[in-house]
Amino acid sequence: MRIFLLEDDEAIGIGLSYSLENEGYSVVLSKTIAEAKQIIDAQDFSMYILDINLPDGSGYDICRLVKEKGDFPVIFLTAYDDEVNVVMGLDIGADDYISKPFR
């Protein structure tokens, strides 16, 4: 199973990639919206884990892009835990919404 991870926090990105790879998943990590768009245009993944607040844009835009390609599972992993952001993420097609910090 191939997972796309969009996370600009290096410690979280590396740690989550490491944990997922130890469970047998293949992970592609991106730190920016621009890089994510290039990768997603060229490849499909089994699941997408997206941060919302990135230096060059919003993970919401990447969620929309993924959902235009097909019905792939999308999970938001973000520090934004207010109800407005959770509802917005789920409304644009995310399958789940996990707030940081997480265990």
mmCIF file with all atom_site columns, C-alpha atoms in Angstrom:
data_model
loop_
_atom_site.group_PDB
_atom_site.id
_atom_site.type_symbol
_atom_site.label_atom_id
_atom_site.label_alt_id
_atom_site.label_comp_id
_atom_site.label_asym_id
_atom_site.label_entity_id
_atom_site.label_seq_id
_atom_site.pdbx_PDB_ins_code
_atom_site.Cartn_x
_atom_site.Cartn_y
_atom_site.Cartn_z
_atom_site.occupancy
_atom_site.B_iso_or_equiv
_atom_site.pdbx_formal_charge
_atom_site.auth_seq_id
_atom_site.auth_comp_id
_atom_site.auth_asym_id
_atom_site.auth_atom_id
_atom_site.pdbx_PDB_model_num
ATOM 1   C CA . MET A 1 1   ? 0.000   0.000  0.000   1.00 0.00 ? 1   MET A CA 1
ATOM 2   C CA . ARG A 1 2   ? 1.403   3.368  -1.059  1.00 0.00 ? 2   ARG A CA 1
ATOM 3   C CA . ILE A 1 3   ? 0.694   6.394  1.134   1.00 0.00 ? 3   ILE A CA 1
ATOM 4   C CA . PHE A 1 4   ? 1.214   10.038 0.235   1.00 0.00 ? 4   PHE A CA 1
ATOM 5   C CA . LEU A 1 5   ? 2.074   12.240 3.222   1.00 0.00 ? 5   LEU A CA 1
ATOM 6   C CA . LEU A 1 6   ? 1.951   16.034 3.006   1.00 0.00 ? 6   LEU A CA 1
ATOM 7   C CA . GLU A 1 7   ? 3.597   17.458 6.132   1.00 0.00 ? 7   GLU A CA 1
ATOM 8   C CA . ASP A 1 8   ? 5.866   20.494 6.497   1.00 0.00 ? 8   ASP A CA 1
ATOM 9   C CA . ASP A 1 9   ? 6.989   19.725 10.055  1.00 0.00 ? 9   ASP A CA 1
ATOM 10  C CA . GLU A 1 10  ? 10.134  17.686 9.487   1.00 0.00 ? 10  GLU A CA 1
ATOM 11  C CA . ALA A 1 11  ? 9.995   15.812 12.799  1.00 0.00 ? 11  ALA A CA 1
ATOM 12  C CA . ILE A 1 12  ? 6.375   14.738 12.302  1.00 0.00 ? 12  ILE A CA 1
ATOM 13  C CA . GLY A 1 13  ? 6.954   13.848 8.645   1.00 0.00 ? 13  GLY A CA 1
ATOM 14  C CA . ILE A 1 14  ? 10.005  11.712 9.322   1.00 0.00 ? 14  ILE A CA 1
ATOM 15  C CA . GLY A 1 15  ? 8.495   10.092 12.407  1.00 0.00 ? 15  GLY A CA 1
ATOM 16  C CA . LEU A 1 16  ? 5.214   9.220  10.742  1.00 0.00 ? 16  LEU A CA 1
ATOM 17  C CA . SER A 1 17  ? 6.969   7.955  7.606   1.00 0.00 ? 17  SER A CA 1
ATOM 18  C CA . TYR A 1 18  ? 9.226   5.775  9.723   1.00 0.00 ? 18  TYR A CA 1
ATOM 19  C CA . SER A 1 19  ? 6.296   4.322  11.684  1.00 0.00 ? 19  SER A CA 1
ATOM 20  C CA . LEU A 1 20  ? 4.252   3.606  8.564   1.00 0.00 ? 20  LEU A CA 1
ATOM 21  C CA . GLU A 1 21  ? 7.205   2.038  6.737   1.00 0.00 ? 21  GLU A CA 1
ATOM 22  C CA . ASN A 1 22  ? 7.864   -0.213 9.747   1.00 0.00 ? 22  ASN A CA 1
ATOM 23  C CA . GLU A 1 23  ? 4.294   -1.468 9.329   1.00 0.00 ? 23  GLU A CA 1
ATOM 24  C CA . GLY A 1 24  ? 5.004   -2.366 5.695   1.00 0.00 ? 24  GLY A CA 1
ATOM 25  C CA . TYR A 1 25  ? 3.653   0.710  3.907   1.00 0.00 ? 25  TYR A CA 1
ATOM 26  C CA . SER A 1 26  ? 5.479   2.626  1.205   1.00 0.00 ? 26  SER A CA 1
ATOM 27  C CA . VAL A 1 27  ? 5.455   6.376  1.978   1.00 0.00 ? 27  VAL A CA 1
ATOM 28  C CA . VAL A 1 28  ? 6.153   9.378  -0.233  1.00 0.00 ? 28  VAL A CA 1
ATOM 29  C CA . LEU A 1 29  ? 6.665   12.537 1.847   1.00 0.00 ? 29  LEU A CA 1
ATOM 30  C CA . SER A 1 30  ? 6.148   16.050 0.507   1.00 0.00 ? 30  SER A CA 1
ATOM 31  C CA . LYS A 1 31  ? 6.665   19.317 2.406   1.00 0.00 ? 31  LYS A CA 1
ATOM 32  C CA . THR A 1 32  ? 5.031   21.833 0.050   1.00 0.00 ? 32  THR A CA 1
ATOM 33  C CA . ILE A 1 33  ? 1.883   22.238 -2.027  1.00 0.00 ? 33  ILE A CA 1
ATOM 34  C CA . ALA A 1 34  ? 3.910   22.790 -5.210  1.00 0.00 ? 34  ALA A CA 1
ATOM 35  C CA . GLU A 1 35  ? 5.845   19.556 -4.741  1.00 0.00 ? 35  GLU A CA 1
ATOM 36  C CA . ALA A 1 36  ? 2.657   17.683 -3.774  1.00 0.00 ? 36  ALA A CA 1
ATOM 37  C CA . LYS A 1 37  ? 0.889   18.752 -6.965  1.00 0.00 ? 37  LYS A CA 1
ATOM 38  C CA . GLN A 1 38  ? 3.767   17.478 -9.119  1.00 0.00 ? 38  GLN A CA 1
ATOM 39  C CA . ILE A 1 39  ? 3.858   14.128 -7.329  1.00 0.00 ? 39  ILE A CA 1
ATOM 40  C CA . ILE A 1 40  ? 0.074   13.641 -7.342  1.00 0.00 ? 40  ILE A CA 1
ATOM 41  C CA . ASP A 1 41  ? -0.157  14.546 -11.038 1.00 0.00 ? 41  ASP A CA 1
ATOM 42  C CA . ALA A 1 42  ? 2.346   11.802 -11.839 1.00 0.00 ? 42  ALA A CA 1
ATOM 43  C CA . GLN A 1 43  ? 1.275   9.044  -9.425  1.00 0.00 ? 43  GLN A CA 1
ATOM 44  C CA . ASP A 1 44  ? -1.709  7.520  -7.640  1.00 0.00 ? 44  ASP A CA 1
ATOM 45  C CA . PHE A 1 45  ? -1.595  6.404  -4.020  1.00 0.00 ? 45  PHE A CA 1
ATOM 46  C CA . SER A 1 46  ? -3.730  4.103  -1.901  1.00 0.00 ? 46  SER A CA 1
ATOM 47  C CA . MET A 1 47  ? -4.230  6.810  0.739   1.00 0.00 ? 47  MET A CA 1
ATOM 48  C CA . TYR A 1 48  ? -3.402  10.474 1.306   1.00 0.00 ? 48  TYR A CA 1
ATOM 49  C CA . ILE A 1 49  ? -2.531  12.043 4.673   1.00 0.00 ? 49  ILE A CA 1
ATOM 50  C CA . LEU A 1 50  ? -2.564  15.835 4.454   1.00 0.00 ? 50  LEU A CA 1
ATOM 51  C CA . ASP A 1 51  ? -1.641  18.735 6.696   1.00 0.00 ? 51  ASP A CA 1
ATOM 52  C CA . ILE A 1 52  ? -3.753  21.861 6.163   1.00 0.00 ? 52  ILE A CA 1
ATOM 53  C CA . ASN A 1 53  ? -1.429  24.773 6.862   1.00 0.00 ? 53  ASN A CA 1
ATOM 54  C CA . LEU A 1 54  ? 1.621   24.681 4.627   1.00 0.00 ? 54  LEU A CA 1
ATOM 55  C CA . PRO A 1 55  ? 4.132   27.410 3.722   1.00 0.00 ? 55  PRO A CA 1
ATOM 56  C CA . ASP A 1 56  ? 2.822   27.763 0.165   1.00 0.00 ? 56  ASP A CA 1
ATOM 57  C CA . GLY A 1 57  ? -0.873  27.014 0.494   1.00 0.00 ? 57  GLY A CA 1
ATOM 58  C CA . SER A 1 58  ? -3.577  24.809 1.956   1.00 0.00 ? 58  SER A CA 1
ATOM 59  C CA . GLY A 1 59  ? -3.988  21.072 2.156   1.00 0.00 ? 59  GLY A CA 1
ATOM 60  C CA . TYR A 1 60  ? -7.654  21.654 1.302   1.00 0.00 ? 60  TYR A CA 1
ATOM 61  C CA . ASP A 1 61  ? -6.542  22.341 -2.289  1.00 0.00 ? 61  ASP A CA 1
ATOM 62  C CA . ILE A 1 62  ? -4.661  19.050 -2.414  1.00 0.00 ? 62  ILE A CA 1
ATOM 63  C CA . CYS A 1 63  ? -7.705  17.203 -1.057  1.00 0.00 ? 63  CYS A CA 1
ATOM 64  C CA . ARG A 1 64  ? -9.816  18.644 -3.874  1.00 0.00 ? 64  ARG A CA 1
ATOM 65  C CA . LEU A 1 65  ? -7.165  17.623 -6.422  1.00 0.00 ? 65  LEU A CA 1
ATOM 66  C CA . VAL A 1 66  ? -7.060  14.066 -5.068  1.00 0.00 ? 66  VAL A CA 1
ATOM 67  C CA . LYS A 1 67  ? -10.851 13.751 -5.072  1.00 0.00 ? 67  LYS A CA 1
ATOM 68  C CA . GLU A 1 68  ? -10.960 14.956 -8.694  1.00 0.00 ? 68  GLU A CA 1
ATOM 69  C CA . LYS A 1 69  ? -8.669  12.040 -9.624  1.00 0.00 ? 69  LYS A CA 1
ATOM 70  C CA . GLY A 1 70  ? -10.803 9.434  -7.900  1.00 0.00 ? 70  GLY A CA 1
ATOM 71  C CA . ASP A 1 71  ? -12.348 8.251  -4.672  1.00 0.00 ? 71  ASP A CA 1
ATOM 72  C CA . PHE A 1 72  ? -9.093  7.815  -2.764  1.00 0.00 ? 72  PHE A CA 1
ATOM 73  C CA . PRO A 1 73  ? -9.112  7.905  1.054   1.00 0.00 ? 73  PRO A CA 1
ATOM 74  C CA . VAL A 1 74  ? -7.926  11.245 2.489   1.00 0.00 ? 74  VAL A CA 1
ATOM 75  C CA . ILE A 1 75  ? -7.092  11.934 6.138   1.00 0.00 ? 75  ILE A CA 1
ATOM 76  C CA . PHE A 1 76  ? -6.323  15.415 7.406   1.00 0.00 ? 76  PHE A CA 1
ATOM 77  C CA . LEU A 1 77  ? -3.636  15.510 10.094  1.00 0.00 ? 77  LEU A CA 1
ATOM 78  C CA . THR A 1 78  ? -3.453  19.053 11.409  1.00 0.00 ? 78  THR A CA 1
ATOM 79  C CA . ALA A 1 79  ? -3.139  21.343 14.415  1.00 0.00 ? 79  ALA A CA 1
ATOM 80  C CA . TYR A 1 80  ? -6.427  23.024 13.482  1.00 0.00 ? 80  TYR A CA 1
ATOM 81  C CA . ASP A 1 81  ? -8.989  21.344 15.701  1.00 0.00 ? 81  ASP A CA 1
ATOM 82  C CA . ASP A 1 82  ? -11.825 23.873 15.702  1.00 0.00 ? 82  ASP A CA 1
ATOM 83  C CA . GLU A 1 83  ? -15.202 22.715 14.458  1.00 0.00 ? 83  GLU A CA 1
ATOM 84  C CA . VAL A 1 84  ? -15.184 24.979 11.389  1.00 0.00 ? 84  VAL A CA 1
ATOM 85  C CA . ASN A 1 85  ? -12.007 23.386 9.999   1.00 0.00 ? 85  ASN A CA 1
ATOM 86  C CA . VAL A 1 86  ? -13.135 19.844 10.808  1.00 0.00 ? 86  VAL A CA 1
ATOM 87  C CA . VAL A 1 87  ? -16.479 20.352 9.048   1.00 0.00 ? 87  VAL A CA 1
ATOM 88  C CA . MET A 1 88  ? -14.804 22.075 6.091   1.00 0.00 ? 88  MET A CA 1
ATOM 89  C CA . GLY A 1 89  ? -12.307 19.231 5.676   1.00 0.00 ? 89  GLY A CA 1
ATOM 90  C CA . LEU A 1 90  ? -15.001 16.584 5.776   1.00 0.00 ? 90  LEU A CA 1
ATOM 91  C CA . ASP A 1 91  ? -17.259 18.589 3.451   1.00 0.00 ? 91  ASP A CA 1
ATOM 92  C CA . ILE A 1 92  ? -14.612 18.774 0.724   1.00 0.00 ? 92  ILE A CA 1
ATOM 93  C CA . GLY A 1 93  ? -14.173 15.017 0.803   1.00 0.00 ? 93  GLY A CA 1
ATOM 94  C CA . ALA A 1 94  ? -11.822 13.987 3.599   1.00 0.00 ? 94  ALA A CA 1
ATOM 95  C CA . ASP A 1 95  ? -12.614 10.620 5.140   1.00 0.00 ? 95  ASP A CA 1
ATOM 96  C CA . ASP A 1 96  ? -11.229 11.506 8.568   1.00 0.00 ? 96  ASP A CA 1
ATOM 97  C CA . TYR A 1 97  ? -9.711  14.401 10.486  1.00 0.00 ? 97  TYR A CA 1
ATOM 98  C CA . ILE A 1 98  ? -7.032  13.899 13.143  1.00 0.00 ? 98  ILE A CA 1
ATOM 99  C CA . SER A 1 99  ? -5.811  16.770 15.321  1.00 0.00 ? 99  SER A CA 1
ATOM 100 C CA . LYS A 1 100 ? -2.205  17.225 16.397  1.00 0.00 ? 100 LYS A CA 1
ATOM 101 C CA . PRO A 1 101 ? -0.789  16.328 18.778  1.00 0.00 ? 101 PRO A CA 1
ATOM 102 C CA . PHE A 1 102 ? -1.757  12.696 18.351  1.00 0.00 ? 102 PHE A CA 1
ATOM 103 C CA . ARG A 1 103 ? -0.593  9.370  19.748  1.00 0.00 ? 103 ARG A CA 1
#
